[in-house]
GROMACS .gro file of C-alpha atoms in nm:
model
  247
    1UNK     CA    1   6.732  -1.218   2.833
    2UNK     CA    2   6.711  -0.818   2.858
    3UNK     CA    3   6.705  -0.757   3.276
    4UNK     CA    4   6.526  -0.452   3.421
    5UNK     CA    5   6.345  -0.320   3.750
    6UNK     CA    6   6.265  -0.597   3.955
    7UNK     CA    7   5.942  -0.445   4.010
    8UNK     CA    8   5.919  -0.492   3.586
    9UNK     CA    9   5.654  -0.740   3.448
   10UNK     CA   10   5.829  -1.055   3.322
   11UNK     CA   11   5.755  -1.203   2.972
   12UNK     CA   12   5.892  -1.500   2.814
   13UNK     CA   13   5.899  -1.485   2.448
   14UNK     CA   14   5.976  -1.854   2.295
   15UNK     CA   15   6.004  -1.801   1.840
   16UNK     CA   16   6.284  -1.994   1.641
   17UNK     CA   17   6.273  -1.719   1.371
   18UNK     CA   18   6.578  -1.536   1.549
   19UNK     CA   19   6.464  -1.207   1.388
   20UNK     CA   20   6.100  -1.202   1.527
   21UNK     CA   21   6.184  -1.289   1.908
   22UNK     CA   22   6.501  -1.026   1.887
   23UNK     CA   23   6.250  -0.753   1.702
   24UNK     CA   24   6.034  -0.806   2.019
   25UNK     CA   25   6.275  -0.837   2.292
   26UNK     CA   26   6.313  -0.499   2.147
   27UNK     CA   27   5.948  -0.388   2.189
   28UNK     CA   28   5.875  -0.528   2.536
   29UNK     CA   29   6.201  -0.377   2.638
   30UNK     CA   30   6.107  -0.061   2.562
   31UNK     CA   31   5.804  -0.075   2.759
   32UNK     CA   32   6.005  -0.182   3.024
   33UNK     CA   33   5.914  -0.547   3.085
   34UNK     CA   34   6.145  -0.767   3.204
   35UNK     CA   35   6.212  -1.033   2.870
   36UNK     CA   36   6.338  -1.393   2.900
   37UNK     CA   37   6.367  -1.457   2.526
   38UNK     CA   38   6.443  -1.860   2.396
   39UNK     CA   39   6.466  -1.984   2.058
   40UNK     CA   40   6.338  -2.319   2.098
   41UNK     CA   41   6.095  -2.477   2.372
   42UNK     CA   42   6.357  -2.694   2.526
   43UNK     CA   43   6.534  -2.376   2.626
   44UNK     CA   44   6.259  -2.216   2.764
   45UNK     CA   45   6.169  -2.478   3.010
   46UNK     CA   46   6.427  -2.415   3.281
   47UNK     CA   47   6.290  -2.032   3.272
   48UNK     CA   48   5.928  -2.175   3.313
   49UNK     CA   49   5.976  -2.378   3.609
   50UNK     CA   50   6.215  -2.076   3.781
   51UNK     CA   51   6.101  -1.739   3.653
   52UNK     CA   52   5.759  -1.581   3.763
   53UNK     CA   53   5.646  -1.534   3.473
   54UNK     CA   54   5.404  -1.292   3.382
   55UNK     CA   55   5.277  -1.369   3.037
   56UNK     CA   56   5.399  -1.564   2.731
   57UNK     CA   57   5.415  -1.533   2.427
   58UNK     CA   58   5.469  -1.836   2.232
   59UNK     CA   59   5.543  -1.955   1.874
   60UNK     CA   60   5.367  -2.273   1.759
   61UNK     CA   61   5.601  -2.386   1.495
   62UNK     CA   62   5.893  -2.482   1.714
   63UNK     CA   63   6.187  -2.681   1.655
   64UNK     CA   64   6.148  -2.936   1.931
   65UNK     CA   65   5.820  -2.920   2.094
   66UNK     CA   66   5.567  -2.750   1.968
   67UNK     CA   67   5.395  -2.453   2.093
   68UNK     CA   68   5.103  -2.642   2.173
   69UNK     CA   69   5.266  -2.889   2.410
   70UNK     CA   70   5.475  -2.625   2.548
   71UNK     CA   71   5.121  -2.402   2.613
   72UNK     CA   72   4.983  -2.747   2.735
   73UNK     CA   73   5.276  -2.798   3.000
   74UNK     CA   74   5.233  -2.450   3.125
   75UNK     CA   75   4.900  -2.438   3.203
   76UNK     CA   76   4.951  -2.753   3.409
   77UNK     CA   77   5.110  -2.547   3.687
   78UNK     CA   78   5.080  -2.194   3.540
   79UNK     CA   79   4.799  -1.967   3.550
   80UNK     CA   80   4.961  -1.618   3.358
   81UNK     CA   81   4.847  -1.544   2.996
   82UNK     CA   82   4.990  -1.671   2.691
   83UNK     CA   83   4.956  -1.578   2.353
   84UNK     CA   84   5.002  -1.787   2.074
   85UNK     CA   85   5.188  -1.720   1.732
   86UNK     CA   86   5.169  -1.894   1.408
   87UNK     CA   87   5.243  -1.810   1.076
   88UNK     CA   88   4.929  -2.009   0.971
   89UNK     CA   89   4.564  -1.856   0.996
   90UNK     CA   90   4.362  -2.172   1.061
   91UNK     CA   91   4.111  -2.135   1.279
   92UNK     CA   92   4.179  -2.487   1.355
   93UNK     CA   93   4.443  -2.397   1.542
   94UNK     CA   94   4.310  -2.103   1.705
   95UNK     CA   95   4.050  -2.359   1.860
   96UNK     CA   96   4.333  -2.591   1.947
   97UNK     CA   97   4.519  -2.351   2.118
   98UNK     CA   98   4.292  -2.165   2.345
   99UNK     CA   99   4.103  -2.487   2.437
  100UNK     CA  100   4.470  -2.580   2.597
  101UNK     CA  101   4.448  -2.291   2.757
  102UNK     CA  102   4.616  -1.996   2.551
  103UNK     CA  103   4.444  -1.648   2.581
  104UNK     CA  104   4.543  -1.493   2.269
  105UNK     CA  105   4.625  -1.543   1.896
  106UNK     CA  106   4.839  -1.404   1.638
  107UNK     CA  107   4.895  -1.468   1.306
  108UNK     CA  108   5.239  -1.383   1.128
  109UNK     CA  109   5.328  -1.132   0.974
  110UNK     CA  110   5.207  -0.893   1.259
  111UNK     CA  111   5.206  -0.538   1.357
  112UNK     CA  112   5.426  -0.511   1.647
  113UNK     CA  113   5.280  -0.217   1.833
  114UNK     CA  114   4.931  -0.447   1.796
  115UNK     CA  115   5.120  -0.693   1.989
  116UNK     CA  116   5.232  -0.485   2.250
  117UNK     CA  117   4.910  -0.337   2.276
  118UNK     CA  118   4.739  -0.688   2.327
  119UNK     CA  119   5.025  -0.764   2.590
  120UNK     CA  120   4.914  -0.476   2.803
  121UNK     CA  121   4.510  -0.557   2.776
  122UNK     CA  122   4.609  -0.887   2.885
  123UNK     CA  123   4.882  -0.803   3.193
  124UNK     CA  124   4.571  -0.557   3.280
  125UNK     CA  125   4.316  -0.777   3.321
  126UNK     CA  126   4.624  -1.025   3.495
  127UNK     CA  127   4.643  -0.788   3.799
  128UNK     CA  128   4.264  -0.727   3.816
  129UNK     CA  129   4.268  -1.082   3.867
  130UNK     CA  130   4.520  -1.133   4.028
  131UNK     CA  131   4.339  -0.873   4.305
  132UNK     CA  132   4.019  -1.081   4.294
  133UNK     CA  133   4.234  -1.415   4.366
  134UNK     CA  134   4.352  -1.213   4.689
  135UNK     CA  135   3.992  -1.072   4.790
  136UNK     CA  136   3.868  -1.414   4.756
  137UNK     CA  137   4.084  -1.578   4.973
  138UNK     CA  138   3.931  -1.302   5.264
  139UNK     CA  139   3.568  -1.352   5.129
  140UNK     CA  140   3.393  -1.716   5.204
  141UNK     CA  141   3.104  -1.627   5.008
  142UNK     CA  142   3.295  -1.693   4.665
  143UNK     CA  143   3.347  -1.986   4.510
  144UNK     CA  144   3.656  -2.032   4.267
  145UNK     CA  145   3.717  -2.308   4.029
  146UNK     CA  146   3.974  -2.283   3.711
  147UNK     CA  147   3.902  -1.955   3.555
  148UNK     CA  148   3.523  -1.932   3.701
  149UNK     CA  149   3.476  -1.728   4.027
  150UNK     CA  150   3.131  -1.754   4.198
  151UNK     CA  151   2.995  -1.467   4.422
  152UNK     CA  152   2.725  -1.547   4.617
  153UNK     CA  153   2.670  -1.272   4.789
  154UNK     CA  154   2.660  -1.051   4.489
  155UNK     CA  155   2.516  -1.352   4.279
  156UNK     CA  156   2.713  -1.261   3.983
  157UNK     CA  157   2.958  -1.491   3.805
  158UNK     CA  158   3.326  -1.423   3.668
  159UNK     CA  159   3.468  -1.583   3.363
  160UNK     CA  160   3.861  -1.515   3.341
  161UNK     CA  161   3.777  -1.188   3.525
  162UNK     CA  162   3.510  -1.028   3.307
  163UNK     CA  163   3.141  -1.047   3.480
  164UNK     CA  164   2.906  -1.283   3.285
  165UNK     CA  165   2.499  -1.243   3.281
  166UNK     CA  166   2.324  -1.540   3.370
  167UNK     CA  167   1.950  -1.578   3.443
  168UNK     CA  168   1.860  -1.667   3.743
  169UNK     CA  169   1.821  -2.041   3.702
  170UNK     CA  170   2.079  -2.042   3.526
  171UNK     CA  171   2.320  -1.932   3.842
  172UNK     CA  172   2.136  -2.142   4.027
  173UNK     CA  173   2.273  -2.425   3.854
  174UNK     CA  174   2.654  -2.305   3.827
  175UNK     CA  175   2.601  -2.288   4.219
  176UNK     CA  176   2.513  -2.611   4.240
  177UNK     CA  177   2.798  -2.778   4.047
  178UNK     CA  178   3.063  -2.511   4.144
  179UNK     CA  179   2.959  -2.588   4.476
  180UNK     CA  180   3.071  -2.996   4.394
  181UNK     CA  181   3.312  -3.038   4.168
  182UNK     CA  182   3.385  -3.358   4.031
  183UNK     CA  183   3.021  -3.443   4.168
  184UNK     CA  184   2.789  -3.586   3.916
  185UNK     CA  185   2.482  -3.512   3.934
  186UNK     CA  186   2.152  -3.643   3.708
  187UNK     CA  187   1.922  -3.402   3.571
  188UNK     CA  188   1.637  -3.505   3.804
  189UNK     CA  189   1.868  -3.409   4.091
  190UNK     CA  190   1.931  -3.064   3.941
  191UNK     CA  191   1.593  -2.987   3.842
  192UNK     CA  192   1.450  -3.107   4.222
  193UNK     CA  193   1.751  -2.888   4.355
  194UNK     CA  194   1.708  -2.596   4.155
  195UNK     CA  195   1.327  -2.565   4.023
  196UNK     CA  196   1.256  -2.715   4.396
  197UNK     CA  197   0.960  -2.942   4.181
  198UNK     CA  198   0.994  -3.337   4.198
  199UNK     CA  199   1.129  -3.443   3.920
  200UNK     CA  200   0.951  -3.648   3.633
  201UNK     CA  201   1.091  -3.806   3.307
  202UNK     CA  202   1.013  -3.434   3.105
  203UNK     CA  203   1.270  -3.252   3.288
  204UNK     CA  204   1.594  -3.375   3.130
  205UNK     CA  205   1.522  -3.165   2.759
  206UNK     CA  206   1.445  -2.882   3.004
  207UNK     CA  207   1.832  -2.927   3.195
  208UNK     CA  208   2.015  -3.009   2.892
  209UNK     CA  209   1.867  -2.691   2.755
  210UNK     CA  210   2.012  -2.440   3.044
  211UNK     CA  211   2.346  -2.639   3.062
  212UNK     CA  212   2.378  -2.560   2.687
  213UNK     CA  213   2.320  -2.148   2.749
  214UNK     CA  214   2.521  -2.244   3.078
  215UNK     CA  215   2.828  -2.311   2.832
  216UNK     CA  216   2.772  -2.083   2.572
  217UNK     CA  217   2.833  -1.827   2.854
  218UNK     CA  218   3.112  -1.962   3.035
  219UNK     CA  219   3.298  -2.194   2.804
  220UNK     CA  220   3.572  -2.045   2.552
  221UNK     CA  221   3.433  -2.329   2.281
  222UNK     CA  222   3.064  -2.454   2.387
  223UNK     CA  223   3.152  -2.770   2.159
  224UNK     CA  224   3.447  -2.836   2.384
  225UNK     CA  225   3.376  -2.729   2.722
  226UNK     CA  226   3.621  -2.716   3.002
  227UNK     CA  227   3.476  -2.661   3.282
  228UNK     CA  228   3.066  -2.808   3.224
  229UNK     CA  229   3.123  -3.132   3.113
  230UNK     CA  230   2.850  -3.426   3.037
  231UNK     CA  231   2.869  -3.723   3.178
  232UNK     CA  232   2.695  -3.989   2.912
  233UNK     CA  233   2.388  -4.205   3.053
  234UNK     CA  234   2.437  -4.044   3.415
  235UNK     CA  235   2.424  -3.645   3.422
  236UNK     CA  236   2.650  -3.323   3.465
  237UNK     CA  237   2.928  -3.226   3.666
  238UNK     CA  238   3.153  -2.972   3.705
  239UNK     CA  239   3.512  -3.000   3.636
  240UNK     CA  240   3.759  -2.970   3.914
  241UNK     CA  241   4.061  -2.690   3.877
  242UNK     CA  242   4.307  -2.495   4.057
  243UNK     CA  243   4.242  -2.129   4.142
  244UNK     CA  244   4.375  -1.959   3.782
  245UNK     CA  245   4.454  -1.622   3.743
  246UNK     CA  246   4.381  -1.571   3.396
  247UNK     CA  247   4.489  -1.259   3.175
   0.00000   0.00000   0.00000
């Protein structure tokens, strides 16, 4: 661990190759954050549950548990970024690794002043977030679920902090099922909601047709979605999170 300011931004760094997690240790120090540095996962873990972390940066290959359990079993309490590295570029496990919830990925060998770079875009957009998360807790006219944040009086929609554009209908339904969470709800019901038109047996293509723009907007993989999720034979809900302060 290399100690600084308090006031420093902390980031965990978690890579058995000895020579990459020293080399940045090196780099973050010199941009004065704050580094808790761990060669295996197992190590890490007491740091996780007792450090305020403020981003990680995490190998996949690990000795003990892998990166993507260890990214898995931060996000279940832990909203900060993460970025993942591997010395494999498979887009297989890009997908795997920011479904569970990593922001970033980065394949070995890298450049490290890239790295650093992408640590500061993502500690940016942190705080901006982190400011929203505190506005919102003033403002009753937002609705926050996961990543998504819901403005109603603006009528604009936030995914991980960066405004999305959704037609009109189209927020009209995100209102709905941000507005229940865990509720599900048939298509009839969301057309008669939304359209405000009684509902026959021709309006399910037209649903399952917004839902899918819905996701292709909001979701990090449409095929996998997170938050909009199909319920088979019934209808659509919306999947229930914490507030998360995303990077």
């Amino acid at each position: 661990m290399r100690g600084r300011d308090w006031m420093a931004e902390k980031v965990l760094v978690v890579d058995d190759e000895r020579d990459i997690a020293d080399l940045l240790e090196v780099y973050l120090g010199n941009e004065n954050y704050d580094v808790f540095k761990y060669y295996s996962a197992r190590e890490a873990l007491d740091c996780i549950e007792n450090q305020e972390i403020d981003l990680a940066i995490l190998d996949i290959m690990l000795p003990d548990i892998n990166g993507f359990s260890l990214c898995q079993k931060i996000r279940e309490k832990y909203t900060y970024p993460i970025i993942m590295l591997t010395a494999k570029d498979e887009e297989t496990d890009k997908i795997t690794g920011l479904t569970l919830g990593a922001d970033d990925y980065v394949t070995k060998p890298f450049r490290p002043l890239e790295l650093i770079a992408r640590v500061k875009a993502h500690l940016r957009r942190y705080r901006v977030w982190s400011n929203m998360e505190a506005e919102k807790k003033k403002d009753p006219d937002q609705i926050v679920n996961g990543g998504l944040v819901l403005d109603k009086k603006q009528r604009v929609i936030f995914v991980e902090g960066e405004e999305v554009d959704l037609t009109a209908t189209e927020y009209k339904i995100l209102e709905l099922l941000m507005a229940h969470p865990g509720q599900v709800f048939p298509a009839e019901q969301i057309y008669e909601n939304v359209w405000q038109e009684t509902a026959d047996y021709t309006v399910e293509n037209t649903v399952m047709v917004h839902i899918r723009h819905i996701r292709e907007k909001v979701e990090i993989d449409a095929k996998k979605p997170r938050y909009v999720k199909v319920v088979w034979g019934i209808g659509y809900k919306m999947e229930k999170y914490g507030i998360i302060i995303w990077g």
